[in-house]
Amino acid sequence: STKDGVLAAESAESLLQSLEDNYDRYSASALDNTTDEGISWRLTPNVACYNFVLHAYAISRGGWNAAVAAQAILERMIQRCNKYATDMQNTSNASIDPPPPPPPEPSDRSFNCVINAWSKCRDIESGNRAEEIFRMMEEWDYDCQQHEGNKTPVGKYYNGVKPSVRSFSGAIDAWANSGAGVSSTDRVMAILDKMIEKRKEALVKALESDDSEEIAFCKPNVIVFNAAINAFAKSGRGIAGAEQAEEA
């Protein structure tokens, strides 16, 4: 039932918060060069812990509130990463040996779980919210990369993550499930165009660097196009929607 699904997700988040609290105490004691006998560095969350909780909210059938809760967890992950980078930039912390390990950064699955939560929410705002998460992923990846030959503070500890094919199809599904009608098809086409553009950019980089990851990046597949066709079918545009689906 919906109630059981939400309760399970909330219980999982409660356990996650306990692990976060343990990490925060461990990190604080390491930075202060003190000992806290009540904690263990082994009991700290990894990215899988976060993804389990995010997935639990996505499949909980909790609607808007579940999607909001999932997004809040993702935002907290990024905030914790940024805080660590800022703390370690402090010159007084640079000499700590060993330093506390960095909190886990979100993976593509982390972002995709939240996009999926908004898709399953089936709210008029689902498409916009899913695209917001998509942009958040791009911003996080940008923050972690070198700029003008220099690593950003957060980029010293984290690699960033690029959108996957599932990220694009998830955003399209969110628009298909939003009930936004005609306006949803314009956004679906914009997402498809963006995916194709990123694919072209990746292929150019691959030719320049012979990078196998770039070659595989953002290669459109049948799942993406089926999601787009489904969105057009649900758009309420009748023949125009069918023609747009055929064009895609």
PDB file of C-alpha atoms in Angstrom, residues 2-238:
ATOM      1  CA  THR A   2       1.003   3.649  -0.339  1.00  0.00           C
ATOM      2  CA  LYS A   3       1.186   4.063   3.425  1.00  0.00           C
ATOM      3  CA  ASP A   4       3.501   1.062   3.800  1.00  0.00           C
ATOM      4  CA  GLY A   5       5.724   2.241   0.946  1.00  0.00           C
ATOM      5  CA  VAL A   6       6.165   5.705   2.421  1.00  0.00           C
ATOM      6  CA  LEU A   7       6.752   4.288   5.910  1.00  0.00           C
ATOM      7  CA  ALA A   8       9.454   1.983   4.555  1.00  0.00           C
ATOM      8  CA  ALA A   9      11.185   4.888   2.800  1.00  0.00           C
ATOM      9  CA  GLU A  10      10.995   7.067   5.908  1.00  0.00           C
ATOM     10  CA  SER A  11      12.419   4.261   8.058  1.00  0.00           C
ATOM     11  CA  ALA A  12      15.270   3.799   5.589  1.00  0.00           C
ATOM     12  CA  GLU A  13      15.975   7.535   5.675  1.00  0.00           C
ATOM     13  CA  SER A  14      16.048   7.468   9.469  1.00  0.00           C
ATOM     14  CA  LEU A  15      18.794   4.818   9.362  1.00  0.00           C
ATOM     15  CA  LEU A  16      20.659   6.863   6.758  1.00  0.00           C
ATOM     16  CA  GLN A  17      20.527   9.923   9.011  1.00  0.00           C
ATOM     17  CA  SER A  18      22.001   7.869  11.850  1.00  0.00           C
ATOM     18  CA  LEU A  19      24.943   6.980   9.608  1.00  0.00           C
ATOM     19  CA  GLU A  20      25.304  10.628   8.614  1.00  0.00           C
ATOM     20  CA  ASP A  21      25.319  11.672  12.273  1.00  0.00           C
ATOM     21  CA  ASN A  22      28.023   9.102  13.005  1.00  0.00           C
ATOM     22  CA  TYR A  23      30.119  10.384  10.107  1.00  0.00           C
ATOM     23  CA  ASP A  24      29.683  14.005  11.236  1.00  0.00           C
ATOM     24  CA  ARG A  25      30.909  13.151  14.724  1.00  0.00           C
ATOM     25  CA  TYR A  26      33.852  11.192  13.326  1.00  0.00           C
ATOM     26  CA  SER A  27      34.755  14.000  10.908  1.00  0.00           C
ATOM     27  CA  ALA A  28      34.485  16.664  13.602  1.00  0.00           C
ATOM     28  CA  SER A  29      36.749  14.710  15.959  1.00  0.00           C
ATOM     29  CA  ALA A  30      39.314  14.191  13.181  1.00  0.00           C
ATOM     30  CA  LEU A  31      39.338  17.880  12.268  1.00  0.00           C
ATOM     31  CA  ASP A  32      39.612  18.872  15.936  1.00  0.00           C
ATOM     32  CA  ASN A  33      42.279  16.211  16.543  1.00  0.00           C
ATOM     33  CA  THR A  34      40.200  14.734  19.355  1.00  0.00           C
ATOM     34  CA  THR A  35      38.869  11.265  20.075  1.00  0.00           C
ATOM     35  CA  ASP A  36      35.191  10.346  20.273  1.00  0.00           C
ATOM     36  CA  GLU A  37      34.912   6.858  21.733  1.00  0.00           C
ATOM     37  CA  GLY A  38      31.246   6.564  20.788  1.00  0.00           C
ATOM     38  CA  ILE A  39      31.778   6.463  17.030  1.00  0.00           C
ATOM     39  CA  SER A  40      33.354   4.263  14.378  1.00  0.00           C
ATOM     40  CA  TRP A  41      34.604   5.468  11.000  1.00  0.00           C
ATOM     41  CA  ARG A  42      33.364   2.175   9.556  1.00  0.00           C
ATOM     42  CA  LEU A  43      29.730   3.162  10.191  1.00  0.00           C
ATOM     43  CA  THR A  44      29.533   5.889   7.588  1.00  0.00           C
ATOM     44  CA  PRO A  45      27.163   6.029   4.596  1.00  0.00           C
ATOM     45  CA  ASN A  46      28.329   5.200   1.087  1.00  0.00           C
ATOM     46  CA  VAL A  47      26.562   6.108  -2.138  1.00  0.00           C
ATOM     47  CA  ALA A  48      24.665   2.800  -2.137  1.00  0.00           C
ATOM     48  CA  CYS A  49      23.038   3.740   1.184  1.00  0.00           C
ATOM     49  CA  TYR A  50      21.726   6.951  -0.354  1.00  0.00           C
ATOM     50  CA  ASN A  51      20.584   5.243  -3.531  1.00  0.00           C
ATOM     51  CA  PHE A  52      18.616   2.606  -1.613  1.00  0.00           C
ATOM     52  CA  VAL A  53      16.715   5.359   0.210  1.00  0.00           C
ATOM     53  CA  LEU A  54      16.164   7.409  -2.949  1.00  0.00           C
ATOM     54  CA  HIS A  55      14.844   4.337  -4.743  1.00  0.00           C
ATOM     55  CA  ALA A  56      12.565   3.556  -1.803  1.00  0.00           C
ATOM     56  CA  TYR A  57      10.954   6.988  -2.102  1.00  0.00           C
ATOM     57  CA  ALA A  58      10.707   6.673  -5.891  1.00  0.00           C
ATOM     58  CA  ILE A  59       8.693   3.432  -5.679  1.00  0.00           C
ATOM     59  CA  SER A  60       6.749   4.310  -2.520  1.00  0.00           C
ATOM     60  CA  ARG A  61       3.700   5.689  -4.379  1.00  0.00           C
ATOM     61  CA  GLY A  62       3.944   8.657  -2.061  1.00  0.00           C
ATOM     62  CA  GLY A  63       3.329  11.172  -4.829  1.00  0.00           C
ATOM     63  CA  TRP A  64       4.473  14.759  -4.438  1.00  0.00           C
ATOM     64  CA  ASN A  65       5.704  14.420  -0.855  1.00  0.00           C
ATOM     65  CA  ALA A  66       7.857  11.393  -1.696  1.00  0.00           C
ATOM     66  CA  ALA A  67       9.442  13.203  -4.636  1.00  0.00           C
ATOM     67  CA  VAL A  68      10.138  16.267  -2.474  1.00  0.00           C
ATOM     68  CA  ALA A  69      11.731  14.033   0.173  1.00  0.00           C
ATOM     69  CA  ALA A  70      13.931  12.315  -2.425  1.00  0.00           C
ATOM     70  CA  GLN A  71      15.068  15.647  -3.861  1.00  0.00           C
ATOM     71  CA  ALA A  72      15.895  16.932  -0.369  1.00  0.00           C
ATOM     72  CA  ILE A  73      18.176  13.919   0.217  1.00  0.00           C
ATOM     73  CA  LEU A  74      19.961  14.490  -3.092  1.00  0.00           C
ATOM     74  CA  GLU A  75      20.451  18.165  -2.287  1.00  0.00           C
ATOM     75  CA  ARG A  76      21.796  17.170   1.134  1.00  0.00           C
ATOM     76  CA  MET A  77      24.342  14.861  -0.502  1.00  0.00           C
ATOM     77  CA  ILE A  78      25.667  17.730  -2.608  1.00  0.00           C
ATOM     78  CA  GLN A  79      25.672  20.130   0.342  1.00  0.00           C
ATOM     79  CA  ARG A  80      27.700  17.648   2.412  1.00  0.00           C
ATOM     80  CA  CYS A  81      30.233  17.268  -0.405  1.00  0.00           C
ATOM     81  CA  ASN A  82      30.569  21.034  -0.756  1.00  0.00           C
ATOM     82  CA  LYS A  83      30.985  21.448   2.998  1.00  0.00           C
ATOM     83  CA  TYR A  84      33.763  18.847   3.068  1.00  0.00           C
ATOM     84  CA  ALA A  85      35.630  20.594   0.257  1.00  0.00           C
ATOM     85  CA  THR A  86      35.291  23.934   2.054  1.00  0.00           C
ATOM     86  CA  ASP A  87      36.439  22.457   5.373  1.00  0.00           C
ATOM     87  CA  MET A  88      39.476  20.841   3.780  1.00  0.00           C
ATOM     88  CA  GLN A  89      40.401  24.100   2.056  1.00  0.00           C
ATOM     89  CA  ASN A  90      40.983  25.576   5.492  1.00  0.00           C
ATOM     90  CA  THR A  91      44.759  25.705   5.948  1.00  0.00           C
ATOM     91  CA  SER A  92      44.492  24.480   9.537  1.00  0.00           C
ATOM     92  CA  ASN A  93      42.853  21.274   8.261  1.00  0.00           C
ATOM     93  CA  ALA A  94      45.241  20.679   5.346  1.00  0.00           C
ATOM     94  CA  SER A  95      47.883  19.067   7.569  1.00  0.00           C
ATOM     95  CA  ILE A  96      45.565  16.530   9.221  1.00  0.00           C
ATOM     96  CA  ASP A  97      46.889  13.019   8.698  1.00  0.00           C
ATOM     97  CA  PRO A  98      44.898  11.051   7.930  1.00  0.00           C
ATOM     98  CA  PRO A  99      42.051  13.395   6.940  1.00  0.00           C
ATOM     99  CA  PRO A 100      38.475  12.177   7.305  1.00  0.00           C
ATOM    100  CA  PRO A 101      37.249  10.465   4.136  1.00  0.00           C
ATOM    101  CA  PRO A 102      34.997  12.603   1.933  1.00  0.00           C
ATOM    102  CA  PRO A 103      31.248  11.986   2.074  1.00  0.00           C
ATOM    103  CA  PRO A 104      30.025  10.121  -1.012  1.00  0.00           C
ATOM    104  CA  GLU A 105      29.117  12.132  -4.068  1.00  0.00           C
ATOM    105  CA  PRO A 106      25.868  11.351  -5.908  1.00  0.00           C
ATOM    106  CA  SER A 107      26.115   8.895  -8.791  1.00  0.00           C
ATOM    107  CA  ASP A 108      24.064   8.952 -11.967  1.00  0.00           C
ATOM    108  CA  ARG A 109      21.741   6.475 -10.239  1.00  0.00           C
ATOM    109  CA  SER A 110      21.223   8.979  -7.394  1.00  0.00           C
ATOM    110  CA  PHE A 111      20.034  11.659  -9.793  1.00  0.00           C
ATOM    111  CA  ASN A 112      18.036   9.190 -11.871  1.00  0.00           C
ATOM    112  CA  CYS A 113      16.181   7.886  -8.795  1.00  0.00           C
ATOM    113  CA  VAL A 114      14.985  11.412  -8.039  1.00  0.00           C
ATOM    114  CA  ILE A 115      14.020  12.021 -11.674  1.00  0.00           C
ATOM    115  CA  ASN A 116      12.068   8.758 -11.471  1.00  0.00           C
ATOM    116  CA  ALA A 117      10.386   9.909  -8.244  1.00  0.00           C
ATOM    117  CA  TRP A 118       9.139  13.036 -10.006  1.00  0.00           C
ATOM    118  CA  SER A 119       8.008  10.963 -12.981  1.00  0.00           C
ATOM    119  CA  LYS A 120       5.974   8.633 -10.770  1.00  0.00           C
ATOM    120  CA  CYS A 121       4.530  11.646  -8.939  1.00  0.00           C
ATOM    121  CA  ARG A 122       2.341  12.352 -12.013  1.00  0.00           C
ATOM    122  CA  ASP A 123       1.899  16.002 -11.099  1.00  0.00           C
ATOM    123  CA  ILE A 124       1.502  18.886 -13.537  1.00  0.00           C
ATOM    124  CA  GLU A 125       4.942  20.054 -12.332  1.00  0.00           C
ATOM    125  CA  SER A 126       6.623  16.642 -12.727  1.00  0.00           C
ATOM    126  CA  GLY A 127       8.327  17.508 -16.002  1.00  0.00           C
ATOM    127  CA  ASN A 128       9.705  20.806 -14.753  1.00  0.00           C
ATOM    128  CA  ARG A 129      10.952  19.224 -11.527  1.00  0.00           C
ATOM    129  CA  ALA A 130      12.611  16.335 -13.386  1.00  0.00           C
ATOM    130  CA  GLU A 131      14.416  18.823 -15.639  1.00  0.00           C
ATOM    131  CA  GLU A 132      15.492  20.718 -12.504  1.00  0.00           C
ATOM    132  CA  ILE A 133      17.214  17.550 -11.268  1.00  0.00           C
ATOM    133  CA  PHE A 134      18.766  17.104 -14.701  1.00  0.00           C
ATOM    134  CA  ARG A 135      20.241  20.611 -14.510  1.00  0.00           C
ATOM    135  CA  MET A 136      21.422  19.921 -10.979  1.00  0.00           C
ATOM    136  CA  MET A 137      23.366  16.926 -12.323  1.00  0.00           C
ATOM    137  CA  GLU A 138      24.975  19.059 -15.022  1.00  0.00           C
ATOM    138  CA  GLU A 139      25.882  21.779 -12.511  1.00  0.00           C
ATOM    139  CA  TRP A 140      27.433  19.253 -10.152  1.00  0.00           C
ATOM    140  CA  ASP A 141      29.503  17.776 -12.976  1.00  0.00           C
ATOM    141  CA  TYR A 142      30.613  21.262 -14.047  1.00  0.00           C
ATOM    142  CA  ASP A 143      31.627  22.162 -10.497  1.00  0.00           C
ATOM    143  CA  CYS A 144      33.843  19.076 -10.310  1.00  0.00           C
ATOM    144  CA  GLN A 145      35.776  19.684 -13.523  1.00  0.00           C
ATOM    145  CA  GLN A 146      38.933  21.671 -14.228  1.00  0.00           C
ATOM    146  CA  HIS A 147      38.445  25.248 -15.338  1.00  0.00           C
ATOM    147  CA  GLU A 148      41.300  27.226 -16.877  1.00  0.00           C
ATOM    148  CA  GLY A 149      43.618  24.368 -15.957  1.00  0.00           C
ATOM    149  CA  ASN A 150      42.746  24.429 -12.255  1.00  0.00           C
ATOM    150  CA  LYS A 151      40.730  22.058 -10.140  1.00  0.00           C
ATOM    151  CA  THR A 152      37.806  23.626  -8.315  1.00  0.00           C
ATOM    152  CA  PRO A 153      37.768  23.079  -4.522  1.00  0.00           C
ATOM    153  CA  VAL A 154      35.114  20.387  -4.802  1.00  0.00           C
ATOM    154  CA  GLY A 155      36.844  18.936  -7.865  1.00  0.00           C
ATOM    155  CA  LYS A 156      39.855  17.987  -5.738  1.00  0.00           C
ATOM    156  CA  TYR A 157      37.757  15.318  -4.046  1.00  0.00           C
ATOM    157  CA  TYR A 158      34.960  14.466  -6.480  1.00  0.00           C
ATOM    158  CA  ASN A 159      34.707  13.435 -10.125  1.00  0.00           C
ATOM    159  CA  GLY A 160      31.230  14.662 -11.024  1.00  0.00           C
ATOM    160  CA  VAL A 161      28.748  12.681 -13.090  1.00  0.00           C
ATOM    161  CA  LYS A 162      27.299  13.155 -16.553  1.00  0.00           C
ATOM    162  CA  PRO A 163      23.688  12.472 -17.545  1.00  0.00           C
ATOM    163  CA  SER A 164      23.097   8.969 -18.854  1.00  0.00           C
ATOM    164  CA  VAL A 165      20.591   7.743 -21.412  1.00  0.00           C
ATOM    165  CA  ARG A 166      18.376   6.825 -18.461  1.00  0.00           C
ATOM    166  CA  SER A 167      18.530  10.440 -17.254  1.00  0.00           C
ATOM    167  CA  PHE A 168      17.148  11.668 -20.567  1.00  0.00           C
ATOM    168  CA  SER A 169      14.452   8.992 -20.817  1.00  0.00           C
ATOM    169  CA  GLY A 170      13.452   9.639 -17.189  1.00  0.00           C
ATOM    170  CA  ALA A 171      12.970  13.350 -17.847  1.00  0.00           C
ATOM    171  CA  ILE A 172      10.889  12.537 -20.934  1.00  0.00           C
ATOM    172  CA  ASP A 173       8.777  10.069 -18.909  1.00  0.00           C
ATOM    173  CA  ALA A 174       8.168  12.783 -16.319  1.00  0.00           C
ATOM    174  CA  TRP A 175       6.704  15.030 -18.998  1.00  0.00           C
ATOM    175  CA  ALA A 176       4.630  12.126 -20.386  1.00  0.00           C
ATOM    176  CA  ASN A 177       3.167  11.491 -16.917  1.00  0.00           C
ATOM    177  CA  SER A 178       2.650  15.145 -16.029  1.00  0.00           C
ATOM    178  CA  GLY A 179      -0.640  15.670 -17.809  1.00  0.00           C
ATOM    179  CA  ALA A 180       0.746  18.978 -19.093  1.00  0.00           C
ATOM    180  CA  GLY A 181      -0.748  18.326 -22.520  1.00  0.00           C
ATOM    181  CA  VAL A 182       0.464  20.255 -25.526  1.00  0.00           C
ATOM    182  CA  SER A 183       3.285  22.049 -23.705  1.00  0.00           C
ATOM    183  CA  SER A 184       4.869  18.717 -22.762  1.00  0.00           C
ATOM    184  CA  THR A 185       5.663  17.841 -26.379  1.00  0.00           C
ATOM    185  CA  ASP A 186       7.749  20.981 -26.841  1.00  0.00           C
ATOM    186  CA  ARG A 187       9.817  20.068 -23.791  1.00  0.00           C
ATOM    187  CA  VAL A 188      10.208  16.462 -24.978  1.00  0.00           C
ATOM    188  CA  MET A 189      11.540  17.672 -28.327  1.00  0.00           C
ATOM    189  CA  ALA A 190      13.905  20.056 -26.510  1.00  0.00           C
ATOM    190  CA  ILE A 191      15.233  17.158 -24.391  1.00  0.00           C
ATOM    191  CA  LEU A 192      15.724  14.985 -27.484  1.00  0.00           C
ATOM    192  CA  ASP A 193      17.514  17.820 -29.277  1.00  0.00           C
ATOM    193  CA  LYS A 194      19.749  18.334 -26.241  1.00  0.00           C
ATOM    194  CA  MET A 195      20.596  14.643 -26.119  1.00  0.00           C
ATOM    195  CA  ILE A 196      21.513  14.588 -29.813  1.00  0.00           C
ATOM    196  CA  GLU A 197      23.631  17.730 -29.380  1.00  0.00           C
ATOM    197  CA  LYS A 198      25.489  16.209 -26.432  1.00  0.00           C
ATOM    198  CA  ARG A 199      26.001  13.041 -28.463  1.00  0.00           C
ATOM    199  CA  LYS A 200      27.613  15.077 -31.251  1.00  0.00           C
ATOM    200  CA  GLU A 201      29.871  16.861 -28.754  1.00  0.00           C
ATOM    201  CA  ALA A 202      30.916  13.521 -27.239  1.00  0.00           C
ATOM    202  CA  LEU A 203      31.799  12.074 -30.643  1.00  0.00           C
ATOM    203  CA  VAL A 204      33.962  15.100 -31.471  1.00  0.00           C
ATOM    204  CA  LYS A 205      35.799  14.670 -28.146  1.00  0.00           C
ATOM    205  CA  ALA A 206      36.176  10.953 -28.826  1.00  0.00           C
ATOM    206  CA  LEU A 207      37.810  11.640 -32.182  1.00  0.00           C
ATOM    207  CA  GLU A 208      40.216  14.071 -30.520  1.00  0.00           C
ATOM    208  CA  SER A 209      41.140  11.877 -27.548  1.00  0.00           C
ATOM    209  CA  ASP A 210      40.198   8.295 -28.537  1.00  0.00           C
ATOM    210  CA  ASP A 211      38.183   8.116 -25.307  1.00  0.00           C
ATOM    211  CA  SER A 212      35.944   5.033 -25.176  1.00  0.00           C
ATOM    212  CA  GLU A 213      33.719   6.647 -22.537  1.00  0.00           C
ATOM    213  CA  GLU A 214      33.032   9.595 -24.832  1.00  0.00           C
ATOM    214  CA  ILE A 215      32.197   7.195 -27.671  1.00  0.00           C
ATOM    215  CA  ALA A 216      29.526   5.512 -25.521  1.00  0.00           C
ATOM    216  CA  PHE A 217      28.191   8.741 -23.962  1.00  0.00           C
ATOM    217  CA  CYS A 218      24.560   9.674 -24.612  1.00  0.00           C
ATOM    218  CA  LYS A 219      23.982   7.236 -27.442  1.00  0.00           C
ATOM    219  CA  PRO A 220      20.209   7.398 -28.052  1.00  0.00           C
ATOM    220  CA  ASN A 221      18.450   4.045 -27.853  1.00  0.00           C
ATOM    221  CA  VAL A 222      14.982   2.602 -28.334  1.00  0.00           C
ATOM    222  CA  ILE A 223      14.059   3.302 -24.682  1.00  0.00           C
ATOM    223  CA  VAL A 224      14.507   7.053 -25.186  1.00  0.00           C
ATOM    224  CA  PHE A 225      12.516   7.155 -28.399  1.00  0.00           C
ATOM    225  CA  ASN A 226       9.753   4.965 -26.961  1.00  0.00           C
ATOM    226  CA  ALA A 227       9.506   7.376 -24.016  1.00  0.00           C
ATOM    227  CA  ALA A 228       9.203  10.282 -26.462  1.00  0.00           C
ATOM    228  CA  ILE A 229       6.553   8.522 -28.543  1.00  0.00           C
ATOM    229  CA  ASN A 230       4.612   7.750 -25.360  1.00  0.00           C
ATOM    230  CA  ALA A 231       4.769  11.437 -24.374  1.00  0.00           C
ATOM    231  CA  PHE A 232       3.424  12.519 -27.748  1.00  0.00           C
ATOM    232  CA  ALA A 233       0.641   9.926 -27.523  1.00  0.00           C
ATOM    233  CA  LYS A 234      -0.422  11.340 -24.138  1.00  0.00           C
ATOM    234  CA  SER A 235      -0.170  14.973 -25.196  1.00  0.00           C
ATOM    235  CA  GLY A 236      -3.747  15.316 -26.391  1.00  0.00           C
ATOM    236  CA  ARG A 237      -2.590  16.771 -29.700  1.00  0.00           C
ATOM    237  CA  GLY A 238      -4.300  14.129 -31.796  1.00  0.00           C
TER     238      GLY A 238
END
